[in-house]
Structures are given as C-alpha cells and as structure tokens.
C-alpha positions as semicolon CSV with decimal commas, in nm:
position;residue;x (nm);y (nm);z (nm)
1;M;6,168;34,855;16,270
2;S;5,817;34,761;16,156
3;A;5,751;34,474;15,922
4;S;5,611;34,713;15,665
5;S;5,931;34,917;15,658
6;D;6,125;34,603;15,567
7;H;5,935;34,585;15,241
8;Q;5,958;34,951;15,143
9;D;6,105;35,021;14,802
10;S;6,475;35,084;14,801
11;V;6,590;35,436;14,722
12;F;6,773;35,265;14,437
13;S;6,467;35,087;14,296
14;H;6,486;35,300;13,982
15;V;6,833;35,169;13,896
16;V;6,821;34,950;13,585
17;Q;7,040;34,647;13,524
18;A;7,346;34,752;13,324
19;P;7,461;34,534;13,036
20;E;7,777;34,331;13,074
21;D;8,092;34,497;12,947
22;P;8,123;34,378;12,585
23;I;8,482;34,261;12,643
24;L;8,490;34,150;13,007
25;G;8,141;34,004;12,965
26;V;8,290;33,745;12,728
27;T;8,483;33,594;13,018
28;V;8,173;33,600;13,239
29;A;7,987;33,392;12,979
30;Y;8,288;33,165;12,928
31;N;8,315;33,093;13,301
32;K;7,949;32,988;13,312
33;D;7,994;32,736;13,030
34;P;8,057;32,383;13,168
35;N;8,164;32,237;12,833
36;P;8,525;32,109;12,848
37;I;8,606;32,212;12,490
38;K;8,529;32,578;12,554
39;L;8,782;32,837;12,439
40;N;8,810;33,200;12,553
41;L;8,951;33,427;12,282
42;G;8,789;33,743;12,418
43;V;8,992;33,919;12,681
44;G;9,343;34,032;12,600
45;A;9,550;33,833;12,847
46;Y;9,845;33,614;12,753
47;R;9,823;33,238;12,800
48;T;10,093;32,974;12,772
49;E;10,087;32,689;12,521
50;E;9,914;32,494;12,800
51;G;9,645;32,760;12,822
52;K;9,760;32,887;13,162
53;P;9,824;33,244;13,285
54;L;10,193;33,334;13,291
55;V;10,392;33,511;13,563
56;L;10,725;33,609;13,414
57;N;11,039;33,476;13,580
58;V;11,177;33,829;13,608
59;V;10,864;33,935;13,794
60;R;10,904;33,652;14,044
61;Q;11,271;33,745;14,089
62;A;11,185;34,112;14,141
63;E;10,919;34,021;14,395
64;Q;11,169;33,812;14,589
65;M;11,414;34,100;14,585
66;L;11,150;34,329;14,732
67;V;11,058;34,073;14,998
68;N;11,424;34,039;15,098
69;D;11,480;34,416;15,109
70;Q;11,407;34,516;15,468
71;S;11,410;34,883;15,373
72;Q;11,088;34,837;15,175
73;V;10,786;34,991;15,347
74;K;10,416;35,030;15,265
75;E;10,393;35,406;15,307
76;Y;10,189;35,622;15,071
77;L;10,360;35,712;14,747
78;P;10,366;36,077;14,633
79;I;10,066;36,187;14,426
80;I;10,256;36,129;14,101
81;G;10,387;35,790;14,212
82;L;10,725;35,620;14,241
83;S;11,004;35,840;14,108
84;D;11,225;35,556;13,979
85;F;10,928;35,403;13,802
86;N;10,838;35,731;13,633
87;K;11,193;35,802;13,514
88;S;11,241;35,448;13,383
89;S;10,903;35,446;13,208
90;A;10,982;35,767;13,022
91;K;11,316;35,625;12,907
92;L;11,150;35,303;12,796
93;I;10,903;35,467;12,562
94;F;11,099;35,774;12,447
95;G;11,447;35,622;12,451
96;A;11,724;35,682;12,703
97;D;11,888;35,931;12,466
98;S;11,571;36,134;12,410
99;N;11,637;36,508;12,391
100;A;11,302;36,572;12,556
101;I;11,411;36,376;12,864
102;Q;11,757;36,529;12,873
103;E;11,607;36,878;12,850
104;N;11,355;36,801;13,130
105;R;11,063;36,865;12,894
106;V;10,883;36,545;12,997
107;T;10,660;36,502;13,298
108;T;10,563;36,145;13,386
109;V;10,311;36,037;13,646
110;Q;10,231;35,686;13,762
111;C;9,870;35,589;13,693
112;L;9,637;35,291;13,717
113;S;9,751;35,098;13,411
114;G;9,660;35,216;13,063
115;T;9,297;35,298;13,143
116;G;9,392;35,523;13,433
117;S;9,667;35,689;13,231
118;L;9,423;35,772;12,954
119;R;9,166;35,903;13,199
120;V;9,412;36,127;13,384
121;G;9,536;36,263;13,051
122;A;9,181;36,323;12,932
123;E;9,085;36,502;13,254
124;F;9,392;36,724;13,224
125;L;9,312;36,812;12,863
126;A;8,948;36,886;12,946
127;R;9,066;37,138;13,207
128;H;9,372;37,290;13,044
129;Y;9,360;37,246;12,666
130;H;9,174;37,484;12,438
131;E;9,029;37,217;12,207
132;H;8,790;36,963;12,357
133;T;8,745;36,735;12,055
134;I;8,940;36,411;12,032
135;Y;8,948;36,203;11,715
136;I;8,971;35,827;11,769
137;P;9,028;35,556;11,507
138;Q;8,733;35,361;11,374
139;P;8,732;35,098;11,516
140;T;8,917;35,126;11,843
141;W;8,927;34,970;12,189
142;G;8,574;34,977;12,330
143;N;8,676;35,167;12,644
144;H;8,830;35,462;12,459
145;P;8,510;35,658;12,382
146;K;8,378;35,602;12,736
147;I;8,699;35,728;12,896
148;F;8,712;36,046;12,689
149;N;8,339;36,120;12,704
150;L;8,330;36,089;13,082
151;A;8,627;36,325;13,108
152;G;8,430;36,588;12,917
153;L;8,582;36,558;12,571
154;S;8,381;36,534;12,251
155;V;8,466;36,214;12,063
156;K;8,471;36,191;11,685
157;P;8,592;35,903;11,465
158;Y;8,849;35,902;11,190
159;R;8,870;35,630;10,927
160;Y;9,130;35,364;11,003
161;Y;9,035;35,010;10,898
162;N;8,927;34,903;10,552
163;P;8,711;34,586;10,578
164;Q;8,747;34,522;10,204
165;T;9,123;34,485;10,224
166;R;9,142;34,405;10,595
167;G;9,417;34,662;10,607
168;L;9,469;35,030;10,679
169;D;9,241;35,285;10,516
170;F;9,533;35,523;10,487
171;Q;9,371;35,760;10,240
172;G;9,060;35,786;10,455
173;L;9,275;35,846;10,763
174;L;9,462;36,132;10,596
175;E;9,140;36,287;10,465
176;D;8,968;36,278;10,804
177;L;9,264;36,415;10,998
178;G;9,316;36,672;10,725
179;A;8,958;36,789;10,778
180;A;8,989;36,801;11,159
181;P;8,993;37,148;11,315
182;S;9,330;37,293;11,401
183;G;9,437;37,194;11,752
184;A;9,213;36,888;11,779
185;I;9,342;36,595;11,985
186;V;9,410;36,271;11,797
187;L;9,430;35,932;11,967
188;L;9,695;35,710;11,810
189;H;9,768;35,345;11,890
190;A;10,148;35,332;11,926
191;C;10,162;34,975;11,792
192;A;9,948;34,661;11,762
193;H;9,623;34,849;11,698
194;N;9,336;34,711;11,905
195;P;9,115;34,551;11,776
196;T;9,243;34,521;11,418
197;G;9,613;34,440;11,455
198;V;9,671;34,674;11,158
199;D;9,950;34,932;11,197
200;P;10,079;35,204;10,962
201;T;10,420;35,151;10,807
202;L;10,702;35,382;10,915
203;D;10,661;35,580;10,593
204;Q;10,290;35,617;10,666
205;W;10,364;35,721;11,025
206;E;10,590;35,994;10,889
207;Q;10,311;36,121;10,664
208;I;10,073;36,118;10,960
209;R;10,326;36,311;11,168
210;Q;10,377;36,574;10,899
211;L;10,003;36,621;10,853
212;M;9,933;36,647;11,225
213;R;10,216;36,891;11,290
214;S;10,115;37,108;10,993
215;K;9,763;37,137;11,133
216;G;9,866;37,172;11,496
217;L;9,686;36,850;11,596
218;L;9,784;36,715;11,939
219;P;9,892;36,347;11,945
220;F;9,775;36,130;12,235
221;F;9,943;35,789;12,210
222;D;9,804;35,478;12,373
223;S;10,096;35,238;12,417
224;A;9,960;34,914;12,561
225;Y;10,183;34,666;12,377
226;Q;10,540;34,798;12,363
227;G;10,766;34,497;12,299
228;F;10,466;34,266;12,294
229;A;10,385;34,329;11,928
230;S;10,709;34,268;11,742
231;G;10,921;34,139;12,029
232;S;11,135;34,455;12,017
233;L;11,085;34,736;12,268
234;D;11,253;34,988;12,039
235;A;11,070;34,888;11,722
236;D;10,733;34,912;11,893
237;A;10,811;35,265;12,016
238;Q;10,919;35,408;11,681
239;S;10,592;35,587;11,612
240;V;10,603;35,770;11,946
241;R;10,972;35,860;11,918
242;M;10,913;35,999;11,570
243;F;10,673;36,259;11,712
244;V;10,895;36,341;12,011
245;A;11,206;36,385;11,794
246;D;11,053;36,677;11,604
247;G;11,039;36,886;11,922
248;G;10,661;36,902;11,930
249;E;10,430;36,823;12,218
250;C;10,235;36,502;12,276
251;L;10,089;36,271;12,539
252;A;10,164;35,902;12,587
253;A;9,981;35,651;12,804
254;Q;10,172;35,333;12,894
255;S;10,058;35,002;13,038
256;Y;10,265;34,719;13,184
257;A;9,972;34,475;13,184
258;K;10,071;34,294;12,865
259;N;10,448;34,334;12,834
260;M;10,522;34,242;13,196
261;G;10,210;34,036;13,259
262;L;10,111;34,268;13,545
263;Y;9,742;34,270;13,458
264;G;9,605;34,275;13,811
265;E;9,871;34,509;13,950
266;R;9,731;34,800;13,745
267;V;10,065;34,960;13,657
268;G;10,083;35,240;13,403
269;A;10,221;35,585;13,333
270;L;10,114;35,904;13,163
271;S;10,386;36,118;13,007
272;I;10,334;36,464;12,861
273;V;10,610;36,604;12,641
274;C;10,620;36,984;12,655
275;K;10,804;37,262;12,474
276;T;11,009;37,370;12,775
277;A;11,109;37,243;13,119
278;D;10,915;37,527;13,282
279;V;10,594;37,427;13,105
280;A;10,652;37,061;13,199
281;S;10,685;37,158;13,566
282;R;10,358;37,351;13,560
283;V;10,183;37,070;13,376
284;E;10,298;36,826;13,644
285;S;10,156;37,051;13,915
286;Q;9,816;37,041;13,745
287;L;9,831;36,664;13,694
288;K;9,860;36,641;14,073
289;M;9,539;36,842;14,096
290;V;9,368;36,588;13,872
291;I;9,498;36,283;14,057
292;R;9,455;36,392;14,420
293;P;9,071;36,396;14,429
294;M;9,051;36,095;14,194
295;Y;9,255;35,833;14,385
296;S;9,505;36,038;14,590
297;N;9,811;35,835;14,493
298;P;9,887;35,511;14,311
299;P;9,969;35,166;14,457
300;I;10,330;35,085;14,536
301;H;10,383;34,714;14,466
302;G;10,348;34,685;14,089
303;A;10,543;35,003;14,022
304;S;10,823;34,879;14,247
305;L;10,842;34,558;14,043
306;V;10,869;34,751;13,719
307;A;11,132;34,986;13,861
308;V;11,346;34,695;13,982
309;I;11,330;34,521;13,644
310;L;11,397;34,832;13,437
311;K;11,691;34,945;13,655
312;D;11,867;34,607;13,691
313;R;12,061;34,528;13,371
314;D;12,044;34,150;13,415
315;L;11,670;34,150;13,492
316;Y;11,605;34,391;13,206
317;N;11,789;34,167;12,960
318;E;11,604;33,860;13,085
319;W;11,275;34,049;13,050
320;T;11,347;34,125;12,685
321;V;11,404;33,755;12,622
322;E;11,079;33,655;12,793
323;L;10,896;33,934;12,613
324;K;11,018;33,819;12,274
325;A;10,916;33,462;12,359
326;M;10,559;33,580;12,423
327;A;10,553;33,781;12,101
328;D;10,697;33,490;11,903
329;R;10,436;33,249;12,039
330;I;10,158;33,481;11,924
331;I;10,317;33,510;11,580
332;S;10,338;33,129;11,572
333;M;9,966;33,103;11,654
334;R;9,888;33,331;11,359
335;K;10,089;33,109;11,127
336;Q;9,930;32,790;11,258
337;L;9,575;32,926;11,220
338;F;9,653;33,052;10,871
339;D;9,797;32,712;10,774
340;A;9,497;32,530;10,920
341;L;9,253;32,739;10,719
342;Q;9,461;32,696;10,406
343;A;9,476;32,321;10,458
344;K;9,098;32,305;10,480
345;G;9,069;32,481;10,147
346;M;8,884;32,756;10,324
347;A;9,033;33,069;10,176
348;Y;8,811;33,100;9,867
349;K;8,492;33,041;10,066
350;L;8,595;33,276;10,346
351;L;8,682;33,560;10,118
352;F;8,368;33,551;9,911
353;I;8,112;33,451;10,171
354;L;8,242;33,741;10,382
355;V;8,228;33,965;10,073
356;I;8,598;34,046;10,084
357;H;8,725;34,155;9,743
358;C;9,077;34,013;9,755
359;T;9,264;33,757;9,547
360;P;9,089;33,418;9,586
361;G;9,283;33,192;9,818
362;D;9,421;33,479;10,028
363;W;9,364;33,463;10,404
364;S;9,693;33,633;10,473
365;H;9,557;33,916;10,687
366;I;9,590;33,676;10,982
367;I;9,968;33,679;10,946
368;K;9,991;34,040;10,828
369;Q;9,819;34,179;11,135
370;I;10,034;34,222;11,444
371;G;10,001;34,196;11,819
372;M;9,758;34,026;12,051
373;F;9,444;34,048;11,837
374;T;9,323;33,936;11,496
375;F;9,026;34,110;11,337
376;T;8,869;33,815;11,160
377;G;8,585;33,986;10,974
378;L;8,333;33,743;11,120
379;N;7,995;33,909;11,174
380;T;7,782;33,908;11,488
381;E;7,570;33,613;11,375
382;Q;7,876;33,405;11,292
383;V;8,033;33,485;11,628
384;A;7,713;33,381;11,805
385;F;7,707;33,058;11,602
386;M;8,064;32,974;11,702
387;T;7,984;33,035;12,067
388;R;7,664;32,834;12,056
389;E;7,788;32,539;11,852
390;Y;8,161;32,529;11,928
391;H;8,183;32,702;12,268
392;I;8,432;32,956;12,135
393;Y;8,403;33,295;12,303
394;M;8,509;33,624;12,143
395;T;8,383;33,980;12,114
396;S;8,085;34,029;11,887
397;D;8,290;34,225;11,630
398;G;8,489;33,910;11,545
399;R;8,806;34,009;11,727
400;I;9,000;33,713;11,865
401;S;9,289;33,714;12,108
402;M;9,571;33,516;11,952
403;A;9,735;33,510;12,296
404;G;9,453;33,289;12,420
405;L;9,506;33,030;12,146
406;N;9,733;32,725;12,159
407;S;9,837;32,455;11,915
408;R;9,588;32,199;12,048
409;K;9,297;32,439;11,994
410;V;9,389;32,562;11,645
411;P;9,205;32,279;11,461
412;H;8,893;32,338;11,673
413;L;8,899;32,709;11,590
414;A;8,956;32,642;11,220
415;D;8,660;32,397;11,218
416;A;8,441;32,658;11,387
417;I;8,535;32,932;11,140
418;H;8,469;32,692;10,852
419;A;8,128;32,602;10,987
420;A;8,036;32,963;11,063
421;V;8,120;33,110;10,724
422;T;7,966;32,822;10,528
423;S;7,647;32,818;10,738
424;I;7,587;33,191;10,787
425;A;7,651;33,459;10,525
C-alpha cells in the first residue's frame, strides 16, 4: 500500500460526532470528574446507603443454583425466549388469577429489558396495527420517542405534568386523549412515572380506562418499576390489571432491571393481551417474525435467574422483602431531603423563585412523588450551576434519582439546591 493511500479520507469522513445520550452522558461526565465530593443523581440505578451497587441476595442464590445444576446448558433459546420466564412474567404483571392468562389470551415473549420490549412491540404495531400514531405523556423517558419513531410510528404528546402544581395535569390528559383519533395507541407508565414520579390515583386510572375504551384507544403500558415504587408488586400493577380485567386488548412491556437489580443482564418481556386465544397465537407467530431478524433470540442467563426466583416460593418471598427494603430506602431519602430543605427555611424561596404558585412553605412534592425519580423543577441553568459548583450530576430537566442519594449526601444536595435557586432565577 502506498504512503498516499494511508492518508486518503475515510469513507466515513462525513460522519459527524453524535451528542452524548442526555441520560447516560451524565455518568460519562461524572466519571471524568476527579472531585471526591461528586454525586451522580442522573442514571436510574439503585445504590445502597454506602453508595454502592447492589446485587440482591436472591439473585446470588439463584445464580448458585444454576451453577450447581449440571443440566443447565448454553444452547440457543427459542425465538420468544425461555418458556418458564415468559409464563412467570405474565403472572407477575397480570396476576396469577388473571382471566386473560387462564383463557390463553396472552402471548408473552422475552425481550432485551424494557427498551427491547418496547421496540419489539412498536415494530409489531407498525406492521400489524391500523393506526400508526402513538400518544406519549409530556414529559416522558427520553428514549420513548426515539424507540417509537425508529419503529415507524408517529409520536404525539399528551399533557401529563403540571409544573405549577408539580402534580398531574389530569384535565389536560383527559382532553388530549379525548381528542385523539379513534384507535390511536397510548403509552402509559404503569407506575412511578419517569421522570416526574407523579402517578394517577386509582379513581383517575379508572376514568382514563373508561375514556380509552370508549374511544377504542390501544393501551401500551411501560412497566419498569413494578414493586420498586410502593414496595408492593400487586399495588404497582393495579393500573395494568384494571385494563386487562375489562376484557379489552393491550400491550405491556416489563423490565427486571430495577426490581431485581438485573441492569446489565437486559431481562424483559413483552406481553400482548388479545380478545381470543386464536388471535394470541397468531400474534405470537408475527412477534417471532419481528424478533428473528432483529436479534434472533434472547440471552439465557438473566431470564433463567428470574424464572428460578419467580418459581421458588422461598426465593420469591425473600425477593419481596428485599424489594420492599429498596423501595423503603428511596422513600426515606425523599423524607430526609424534604426535612433538610425545610430545616434550611428553603420552602418559601424555592416556591417563589421557581415561580411555583403553591402555598408558601410547601415543598411536599418531593414526598408526594413516587418511585426512583424526583422532578425537582430546577431549570437548565440551575442544574449546570449545581454541577459546576457542587459536582452534583443530574439530567438537564432537573430530574434526580433518589436511588442514588444517601443520608451522608443529603445535606450537600440541600446546600446545592439552596445555592442554585437563590443565585439563579
């Protein structure tokens, strides 16, 4: 090869540098910061009170059981994944006594965590559903619009969060879904809405269900936090079960990243509830057609762990205890941050500098919101200030992961919020 050919332009010279992912990029910046007081409240991954990643005891036990089981092999799974995993996942989200399961109206396929489950569902809908518009809450997880757009669906927002009350814009939600065309797909967060932590009440869920069924809107649930929000697996699945109980059709994407701590194992499931068993069988055949050219079949290890835990009564019971402990620690962090801000006399300044028209002295949205994240209301400039001056990392919309906070860091975070809202309007 000549010297001149070594210096020829690459055929990829036109490729521009892509921006960092707005969520995962937070951790990239955090890792580059040498300051010892730095705090990462960006990515949604649980940390212990000591700030360390957690592998659940039940997961370690299940892994040991698999290691000791000489019948375990590393053969390819079927296209739709591990059968025991799929059956157990459907029972977990719909309930073991679900009529839809008993009548074989549910098809469940193992996917690559929640993201993969959403993408497979979106690809299926783009090919086989007559309406190609999906309505997503405003705001929502940053990956949602990308997933649905790339699958060929048209994405439209519906009102969800009211920044004035830091609660649900229920009237706006009903108006927007009421104006949606018949048959449109609607993305619903099953619990612990990301990024706001604001969920409808059960009464509000029932009104949403009635409206959607009356208009023939198709529910697509994203269930990333079952059991991780309230500490109860059943309570966190009530919204989904409400829609399944009426006999209508829906989709549900599940992830075991948060509630089993299997982040890197990429374990998830997509379930589609159909009107009849025959329809469910045909839907499953087409889901195989989506999956085969995408990734052929899913990985075996993580799904095997989940199946072992969900099928073994003792492990399952221990899991529920560990799960509640994680949820309770997050709830405790909310209370501690709220108390710290109250103790600093911050509430009045926060509410009015941030132009929030609530009762002076009220910073209670921190403890009213649920799940991994708190939507603080901090603006982009205030977030940048906290990163620059206090080495606290979060997404630019002011979302913080309560799971990344611990008691030692609460005063530091409270100081940073105080400084940010008093320095920058």
